[in-house]
PDB file of C-alpha atoms in Angstrom:
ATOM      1  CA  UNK A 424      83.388  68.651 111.388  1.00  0.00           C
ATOM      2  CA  UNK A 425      85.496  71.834 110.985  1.00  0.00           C
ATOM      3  CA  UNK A 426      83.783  75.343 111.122  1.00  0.00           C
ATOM      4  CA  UNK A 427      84.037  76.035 107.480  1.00  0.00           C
ATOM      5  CA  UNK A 428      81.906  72.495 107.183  1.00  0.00           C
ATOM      6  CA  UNK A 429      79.465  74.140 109.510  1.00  0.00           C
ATOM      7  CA  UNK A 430      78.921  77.469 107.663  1.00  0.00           C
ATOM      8  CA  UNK A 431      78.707  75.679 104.240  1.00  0.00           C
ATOM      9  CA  UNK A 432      76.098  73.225 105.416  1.00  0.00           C
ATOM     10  CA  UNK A 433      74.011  75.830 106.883  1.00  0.00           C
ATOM     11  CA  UNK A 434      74.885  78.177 103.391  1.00  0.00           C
ATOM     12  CA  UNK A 435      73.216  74.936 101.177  1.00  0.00           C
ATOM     13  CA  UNK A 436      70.603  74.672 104.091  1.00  0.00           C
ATOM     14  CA  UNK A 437      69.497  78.567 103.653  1.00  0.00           C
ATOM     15  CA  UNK A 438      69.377  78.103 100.052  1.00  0.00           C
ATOM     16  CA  UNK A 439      66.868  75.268  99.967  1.00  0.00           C
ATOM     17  CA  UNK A 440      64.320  76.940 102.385  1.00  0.00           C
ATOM     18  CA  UNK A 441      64.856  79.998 100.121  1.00  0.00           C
ATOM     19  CA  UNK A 442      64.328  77.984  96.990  1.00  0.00           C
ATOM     20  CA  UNK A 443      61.433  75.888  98.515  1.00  0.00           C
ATOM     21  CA  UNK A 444      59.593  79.248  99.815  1.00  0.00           C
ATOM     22  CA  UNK A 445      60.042  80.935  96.178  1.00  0.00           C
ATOM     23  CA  UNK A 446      57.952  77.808  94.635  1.00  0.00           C
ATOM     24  CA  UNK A 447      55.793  78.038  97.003  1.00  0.00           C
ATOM     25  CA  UNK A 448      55.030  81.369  96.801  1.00  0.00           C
ATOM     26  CA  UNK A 449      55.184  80.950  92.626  1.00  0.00           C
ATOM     27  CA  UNK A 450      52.435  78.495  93.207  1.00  0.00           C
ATOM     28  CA  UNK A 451      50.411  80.747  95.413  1.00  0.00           C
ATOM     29  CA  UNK A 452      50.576  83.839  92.964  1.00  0.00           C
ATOM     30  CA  UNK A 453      49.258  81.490  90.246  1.00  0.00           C
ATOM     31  CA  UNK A 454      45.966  80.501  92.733  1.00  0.00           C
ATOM     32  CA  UNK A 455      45.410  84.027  93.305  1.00  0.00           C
ATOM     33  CA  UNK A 456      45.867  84.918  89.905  1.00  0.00           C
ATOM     34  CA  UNK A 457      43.182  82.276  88.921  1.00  0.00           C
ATOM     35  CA  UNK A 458      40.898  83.492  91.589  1.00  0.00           C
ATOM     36  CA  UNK A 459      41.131  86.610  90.547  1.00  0.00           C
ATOM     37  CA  UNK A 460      39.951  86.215  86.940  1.00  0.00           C
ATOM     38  CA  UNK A 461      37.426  83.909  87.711  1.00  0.00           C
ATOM     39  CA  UNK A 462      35.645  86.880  90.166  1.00  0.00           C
ATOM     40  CA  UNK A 463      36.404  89.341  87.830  1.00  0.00           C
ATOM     41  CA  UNK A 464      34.474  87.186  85.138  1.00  0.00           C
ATOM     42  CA  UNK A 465      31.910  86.391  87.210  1.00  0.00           C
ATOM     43  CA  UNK A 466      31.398  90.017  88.627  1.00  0.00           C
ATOM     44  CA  UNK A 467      31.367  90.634  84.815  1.00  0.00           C
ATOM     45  CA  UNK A 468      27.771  87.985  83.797  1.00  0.00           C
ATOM     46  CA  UNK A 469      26.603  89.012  86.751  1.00  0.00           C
ATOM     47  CA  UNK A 470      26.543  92.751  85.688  1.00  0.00           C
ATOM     48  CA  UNK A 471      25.286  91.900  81.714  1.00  0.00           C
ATOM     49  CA  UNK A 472      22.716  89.863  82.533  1.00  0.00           C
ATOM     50  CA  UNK A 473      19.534  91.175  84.033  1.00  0.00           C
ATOM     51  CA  UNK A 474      17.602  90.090  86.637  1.00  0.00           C
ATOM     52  CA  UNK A 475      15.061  92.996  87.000  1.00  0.00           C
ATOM     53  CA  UNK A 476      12.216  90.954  85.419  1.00  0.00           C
ATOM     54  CA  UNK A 477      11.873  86.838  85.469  1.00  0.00           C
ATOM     55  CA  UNK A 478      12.622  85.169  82.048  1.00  0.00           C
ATOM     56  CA  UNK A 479      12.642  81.663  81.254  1.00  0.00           C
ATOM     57  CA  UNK A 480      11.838  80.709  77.194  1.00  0.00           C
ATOM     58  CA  UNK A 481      12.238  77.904  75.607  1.00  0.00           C
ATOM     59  CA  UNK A 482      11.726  76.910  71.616  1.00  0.00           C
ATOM     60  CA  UNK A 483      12.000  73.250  70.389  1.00  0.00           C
ATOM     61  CA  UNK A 484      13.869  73.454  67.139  1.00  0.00           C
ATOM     62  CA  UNK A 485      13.613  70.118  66.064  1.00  0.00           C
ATOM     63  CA  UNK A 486       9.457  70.820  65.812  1.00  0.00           C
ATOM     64  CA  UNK A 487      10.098  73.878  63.561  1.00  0.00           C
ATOM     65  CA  UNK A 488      13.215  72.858  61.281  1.00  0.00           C
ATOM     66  CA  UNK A 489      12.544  75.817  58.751  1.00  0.00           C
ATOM     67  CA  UNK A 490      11.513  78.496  61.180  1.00  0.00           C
ATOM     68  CA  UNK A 491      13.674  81.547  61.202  1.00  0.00           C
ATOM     69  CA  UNK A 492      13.941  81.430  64.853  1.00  0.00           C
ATOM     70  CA  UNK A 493      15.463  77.980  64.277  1.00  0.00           C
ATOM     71  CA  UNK A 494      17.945  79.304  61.502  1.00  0.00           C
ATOM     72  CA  UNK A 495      18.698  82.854  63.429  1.00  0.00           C
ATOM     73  CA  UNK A 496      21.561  82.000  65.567  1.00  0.00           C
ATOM     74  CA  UNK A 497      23.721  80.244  62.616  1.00  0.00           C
ATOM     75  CA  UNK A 498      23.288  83.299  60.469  1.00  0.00           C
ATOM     76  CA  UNK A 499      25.406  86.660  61.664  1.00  0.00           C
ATOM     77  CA  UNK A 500      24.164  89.939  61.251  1.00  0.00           C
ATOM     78  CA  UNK A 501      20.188  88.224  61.923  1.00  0.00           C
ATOM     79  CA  UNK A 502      17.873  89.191  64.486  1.00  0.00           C
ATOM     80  CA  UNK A 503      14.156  88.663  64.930  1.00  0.00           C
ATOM     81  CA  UNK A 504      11.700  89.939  68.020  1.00  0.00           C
ATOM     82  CA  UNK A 505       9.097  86.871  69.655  1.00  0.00           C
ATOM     83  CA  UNK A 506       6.233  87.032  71.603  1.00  0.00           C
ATOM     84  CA  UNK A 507       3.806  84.045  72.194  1.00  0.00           C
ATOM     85  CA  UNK A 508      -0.154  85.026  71.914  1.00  0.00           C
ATOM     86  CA  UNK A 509      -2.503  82.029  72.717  1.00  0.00           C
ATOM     87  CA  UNK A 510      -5.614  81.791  71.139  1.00  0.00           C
ATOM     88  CA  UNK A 511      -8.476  79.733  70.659  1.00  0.00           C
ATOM     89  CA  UNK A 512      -6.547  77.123  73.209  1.00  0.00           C
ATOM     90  CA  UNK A 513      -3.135  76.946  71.707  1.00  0.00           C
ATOM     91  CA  UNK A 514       0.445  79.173  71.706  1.00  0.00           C
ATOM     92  CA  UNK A 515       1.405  80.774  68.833  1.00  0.00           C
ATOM     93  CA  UNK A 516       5.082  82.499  68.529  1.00  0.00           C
ATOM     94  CA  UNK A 517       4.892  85.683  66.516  1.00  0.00           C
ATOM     95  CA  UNK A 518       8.485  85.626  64.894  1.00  0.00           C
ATOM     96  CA  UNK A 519       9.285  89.282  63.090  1.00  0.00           C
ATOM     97  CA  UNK A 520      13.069  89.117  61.532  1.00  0.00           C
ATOM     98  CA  UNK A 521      14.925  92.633  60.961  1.00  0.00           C
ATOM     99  CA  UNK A 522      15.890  91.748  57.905  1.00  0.00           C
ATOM    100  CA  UNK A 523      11.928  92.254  56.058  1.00  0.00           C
ATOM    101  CA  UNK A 524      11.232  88.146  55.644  1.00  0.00           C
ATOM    102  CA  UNK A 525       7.968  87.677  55.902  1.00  0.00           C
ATOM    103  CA  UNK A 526       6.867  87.527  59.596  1.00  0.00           C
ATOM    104  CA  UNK A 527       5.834  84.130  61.295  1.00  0.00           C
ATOM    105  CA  UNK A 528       2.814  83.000  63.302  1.00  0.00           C
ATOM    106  CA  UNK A 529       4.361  79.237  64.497  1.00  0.00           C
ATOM    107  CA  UNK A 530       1.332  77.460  66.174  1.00  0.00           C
ATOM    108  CA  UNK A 531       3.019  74.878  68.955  1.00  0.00           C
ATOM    109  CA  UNK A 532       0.780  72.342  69.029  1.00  0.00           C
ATOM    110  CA  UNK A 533       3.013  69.885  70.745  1.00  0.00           C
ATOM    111  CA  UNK A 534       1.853  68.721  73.947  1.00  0.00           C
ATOM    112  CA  UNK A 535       4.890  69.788  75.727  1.00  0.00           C
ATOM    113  CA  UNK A 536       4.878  73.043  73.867  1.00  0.00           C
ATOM    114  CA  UNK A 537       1.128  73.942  74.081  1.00  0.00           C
ATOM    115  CA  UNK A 538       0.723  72.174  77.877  1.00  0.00           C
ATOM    116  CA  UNK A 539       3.705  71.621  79.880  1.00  0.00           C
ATOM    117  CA  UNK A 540       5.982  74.577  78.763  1.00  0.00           C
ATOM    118  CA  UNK A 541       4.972  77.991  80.373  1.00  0.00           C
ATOM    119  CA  UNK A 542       5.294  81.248  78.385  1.00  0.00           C
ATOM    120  CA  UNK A 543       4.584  83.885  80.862  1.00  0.00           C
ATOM    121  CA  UNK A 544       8.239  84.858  82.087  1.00  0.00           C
ATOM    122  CA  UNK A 545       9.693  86.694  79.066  1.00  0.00           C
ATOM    123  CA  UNK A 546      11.119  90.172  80.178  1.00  0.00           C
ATOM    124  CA  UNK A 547       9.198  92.968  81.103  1.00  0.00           C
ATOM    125  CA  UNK A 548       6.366  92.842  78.895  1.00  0.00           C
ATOM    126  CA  UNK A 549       6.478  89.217  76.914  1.00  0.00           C
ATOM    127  CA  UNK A 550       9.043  90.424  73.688  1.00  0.00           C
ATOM    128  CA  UNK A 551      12.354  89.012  73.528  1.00  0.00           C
ATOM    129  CA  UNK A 552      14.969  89.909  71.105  1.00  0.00           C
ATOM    130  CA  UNK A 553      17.078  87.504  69.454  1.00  0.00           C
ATOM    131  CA  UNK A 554      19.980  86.960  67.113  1.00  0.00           C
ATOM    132  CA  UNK A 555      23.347  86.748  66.274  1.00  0.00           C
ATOM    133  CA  UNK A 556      26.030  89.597  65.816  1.00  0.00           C
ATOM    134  CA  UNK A 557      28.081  89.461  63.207  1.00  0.00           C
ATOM    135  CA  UNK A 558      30.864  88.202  64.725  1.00  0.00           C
ATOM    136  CA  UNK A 559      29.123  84.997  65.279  1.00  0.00           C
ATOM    137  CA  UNK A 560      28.134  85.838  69.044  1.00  0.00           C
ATOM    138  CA  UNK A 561      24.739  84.914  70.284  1.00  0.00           C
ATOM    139  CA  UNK A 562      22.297  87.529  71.848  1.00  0.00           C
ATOM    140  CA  UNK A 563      18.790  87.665  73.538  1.00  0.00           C
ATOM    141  CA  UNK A 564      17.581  90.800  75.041  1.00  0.00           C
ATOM    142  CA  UNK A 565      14.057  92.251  76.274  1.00  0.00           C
ATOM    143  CA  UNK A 566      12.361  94.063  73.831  1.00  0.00           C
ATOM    144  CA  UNK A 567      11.852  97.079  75.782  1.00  0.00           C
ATOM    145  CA  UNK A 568      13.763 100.137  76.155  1.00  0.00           C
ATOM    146  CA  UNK A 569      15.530  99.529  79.830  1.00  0.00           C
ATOM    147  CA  UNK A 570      15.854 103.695  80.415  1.00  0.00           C
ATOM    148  CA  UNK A 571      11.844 104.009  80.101  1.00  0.00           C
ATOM    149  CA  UNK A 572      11.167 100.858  81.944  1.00  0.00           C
ATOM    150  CA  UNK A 573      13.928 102.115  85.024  1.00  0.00           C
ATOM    151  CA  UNK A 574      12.118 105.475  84.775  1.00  0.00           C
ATOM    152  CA  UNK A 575       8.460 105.378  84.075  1.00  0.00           C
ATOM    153  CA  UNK A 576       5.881 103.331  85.498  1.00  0.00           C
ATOM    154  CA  UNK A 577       4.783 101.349  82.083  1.00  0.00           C
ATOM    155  CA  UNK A 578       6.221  98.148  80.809  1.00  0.00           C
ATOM    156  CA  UNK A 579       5.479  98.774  77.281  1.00  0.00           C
ATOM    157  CA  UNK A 580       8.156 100.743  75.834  1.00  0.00           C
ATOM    158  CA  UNK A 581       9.070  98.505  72.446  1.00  0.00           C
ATOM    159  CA  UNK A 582      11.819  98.969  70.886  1.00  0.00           C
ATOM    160  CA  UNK A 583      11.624  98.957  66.822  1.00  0.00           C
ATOM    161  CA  UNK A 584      14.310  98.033  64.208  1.00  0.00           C
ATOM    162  CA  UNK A 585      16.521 100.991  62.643  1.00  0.00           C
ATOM    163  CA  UNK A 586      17.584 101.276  58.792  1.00  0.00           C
ATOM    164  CA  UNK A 587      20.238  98.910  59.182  1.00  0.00           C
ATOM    165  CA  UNK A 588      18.522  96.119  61.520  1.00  0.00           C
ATOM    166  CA  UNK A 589      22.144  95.892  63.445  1.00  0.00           C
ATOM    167  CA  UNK A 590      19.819  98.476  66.401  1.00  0.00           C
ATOM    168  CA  UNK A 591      17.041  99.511  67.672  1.00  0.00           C
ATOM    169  CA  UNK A 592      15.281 102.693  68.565  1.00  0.00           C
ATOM    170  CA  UNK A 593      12.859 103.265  71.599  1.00  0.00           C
ATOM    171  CA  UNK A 594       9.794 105.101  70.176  1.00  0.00           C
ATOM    172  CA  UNK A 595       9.378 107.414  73.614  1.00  0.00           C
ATOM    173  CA  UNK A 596      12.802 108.266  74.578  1.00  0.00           C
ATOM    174  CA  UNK A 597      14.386 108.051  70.973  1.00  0.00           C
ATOM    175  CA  UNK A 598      17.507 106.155  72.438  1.00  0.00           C
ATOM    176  CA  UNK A 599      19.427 103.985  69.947  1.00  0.00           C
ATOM    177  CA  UNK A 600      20.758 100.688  71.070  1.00  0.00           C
ATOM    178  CA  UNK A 601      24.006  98.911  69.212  1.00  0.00           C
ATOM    179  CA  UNK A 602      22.347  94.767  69.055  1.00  0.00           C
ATOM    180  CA  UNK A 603      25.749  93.563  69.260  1.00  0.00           C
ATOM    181  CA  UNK A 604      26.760  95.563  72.170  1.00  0.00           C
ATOM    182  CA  UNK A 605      23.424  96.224  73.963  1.00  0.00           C
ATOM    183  CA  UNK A 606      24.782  99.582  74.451  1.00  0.00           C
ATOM    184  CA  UNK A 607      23.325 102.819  73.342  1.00  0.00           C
ATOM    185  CA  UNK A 608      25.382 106.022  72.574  1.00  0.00           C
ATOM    186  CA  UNK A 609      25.265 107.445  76.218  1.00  0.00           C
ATOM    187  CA  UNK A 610      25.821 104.273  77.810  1.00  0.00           C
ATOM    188  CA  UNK A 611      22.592 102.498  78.550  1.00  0.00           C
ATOM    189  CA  UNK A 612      22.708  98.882  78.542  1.00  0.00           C
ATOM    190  CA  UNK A 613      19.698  96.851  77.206  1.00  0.00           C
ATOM    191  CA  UNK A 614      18.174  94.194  79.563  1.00  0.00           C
ATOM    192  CA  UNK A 615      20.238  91.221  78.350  1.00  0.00           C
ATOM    193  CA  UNK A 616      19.461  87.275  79.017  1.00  0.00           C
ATOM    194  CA  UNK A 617      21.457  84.051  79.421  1.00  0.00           C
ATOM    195  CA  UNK A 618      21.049  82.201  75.734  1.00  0.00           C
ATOM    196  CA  UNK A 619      21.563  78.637  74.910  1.00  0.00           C
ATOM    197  CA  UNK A 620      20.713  75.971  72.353  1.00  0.00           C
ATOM    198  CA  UNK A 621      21.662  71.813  72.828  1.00  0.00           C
ATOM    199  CA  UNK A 622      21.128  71.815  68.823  1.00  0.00           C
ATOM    200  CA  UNK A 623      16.808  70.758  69.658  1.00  0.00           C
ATOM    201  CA  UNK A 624      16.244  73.849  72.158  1.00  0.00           C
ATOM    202  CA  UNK A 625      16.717  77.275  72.523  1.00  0.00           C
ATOM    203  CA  UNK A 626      16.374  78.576  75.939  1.00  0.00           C
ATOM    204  CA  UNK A 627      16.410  82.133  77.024  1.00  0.00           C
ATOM    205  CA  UNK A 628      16.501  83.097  80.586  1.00  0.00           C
ATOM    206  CA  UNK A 629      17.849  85.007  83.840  1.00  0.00           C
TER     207      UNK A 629
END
């Protein structure tokens, strides 16, 4: 083999490593990429949804086919508050819409709602908030205001529906909060929950 034979080969050579070390490094920029996003997004739940106080509801939909709860999330724009009051022996959810509908006392008589389901983690004081925005997006927040409850020693700070039932205002500190953004003008984020429905559930929590 001549020199010029020599200097070719090692020419084509050169190239391939260079060519092979370019994909690989292609490939690796595309992991990283991907890595990236999926810390970013879960640095991102991890910041909306609160842990500060335990939560865990649940609501069987297919028990209470008519019940505005069980309507809420298919209609944007909706929200209602809950909070379950037992008495005489069996659960009652206390459903009160934004929109004025008539408010509803839903007695769960089930045996797996009124004995095996458990409704004493639901925020800070036992009110959840829950709807959908009008862009179709699900929410479920605590019912009380999360700058009284982060600076005050009380857990009973409710927050009450505004004109337009798309906020709510905290009767002590007078902050407004946006329900599809939890946010209120100076930046305070309501306590937010996890949301989810299988089509028979709803459950709430941490």
């Amino acid at each position: 083999m001549i020199e010029g034979d020599i200097h070719n080969d090692k020419n084509v050579n050169m190239k391939g490593i260079i060519h092979f070390i370019d994909i690989r490094w292609t490939g690796l920029q595309k992991i990283l990429s991907s890595l990236l996003v999926l810390t970013l997004s879960c640095t991102s739940d991890g910041y909306r949804y609160s842990t500060d106080y335990p939560c865990n509801f649940r609501f069987y939909t297919n028990y209470h086919p008519t019940s505005i709860l069980t309507r809420v999330l298919d209609n944007p724009g909706l929200y209602v508050w809950i909070e379950v009051q037992k008495r005489q022996g069996v659960n009652h959810l206390m459903v009160y819409p934004s929109n004025g509908d008539s408010n509803e006392d839903i007695a769960l008589t089930t045996e797996i709602e009124n004995n095996r389901v458990y409704y004493y983690d639901m925020g800070a004081n036992g009110q959840l908030i829950v709807g959908c925005t009008p862009f179709g997006e699900w929410r479920a927040y605590d019912r009380q205001c999360p700058y009284c409850l982060d600076n005050t020693s009380s857990l009973s700070h409710p927050l009450t529906w505004t004109s337009n039932s798309q906020s709510v205002e905290c009767n002590d500190c007078h902050r407004v909060y946006n329900l599809s953004s939890g946010i209120s003008d100076d930046g305070k984020r309501l306590k937010e929950y996890r949301i989810q429905t299988n089509g028979t559930v709803i459950q709430i929590h941490n």
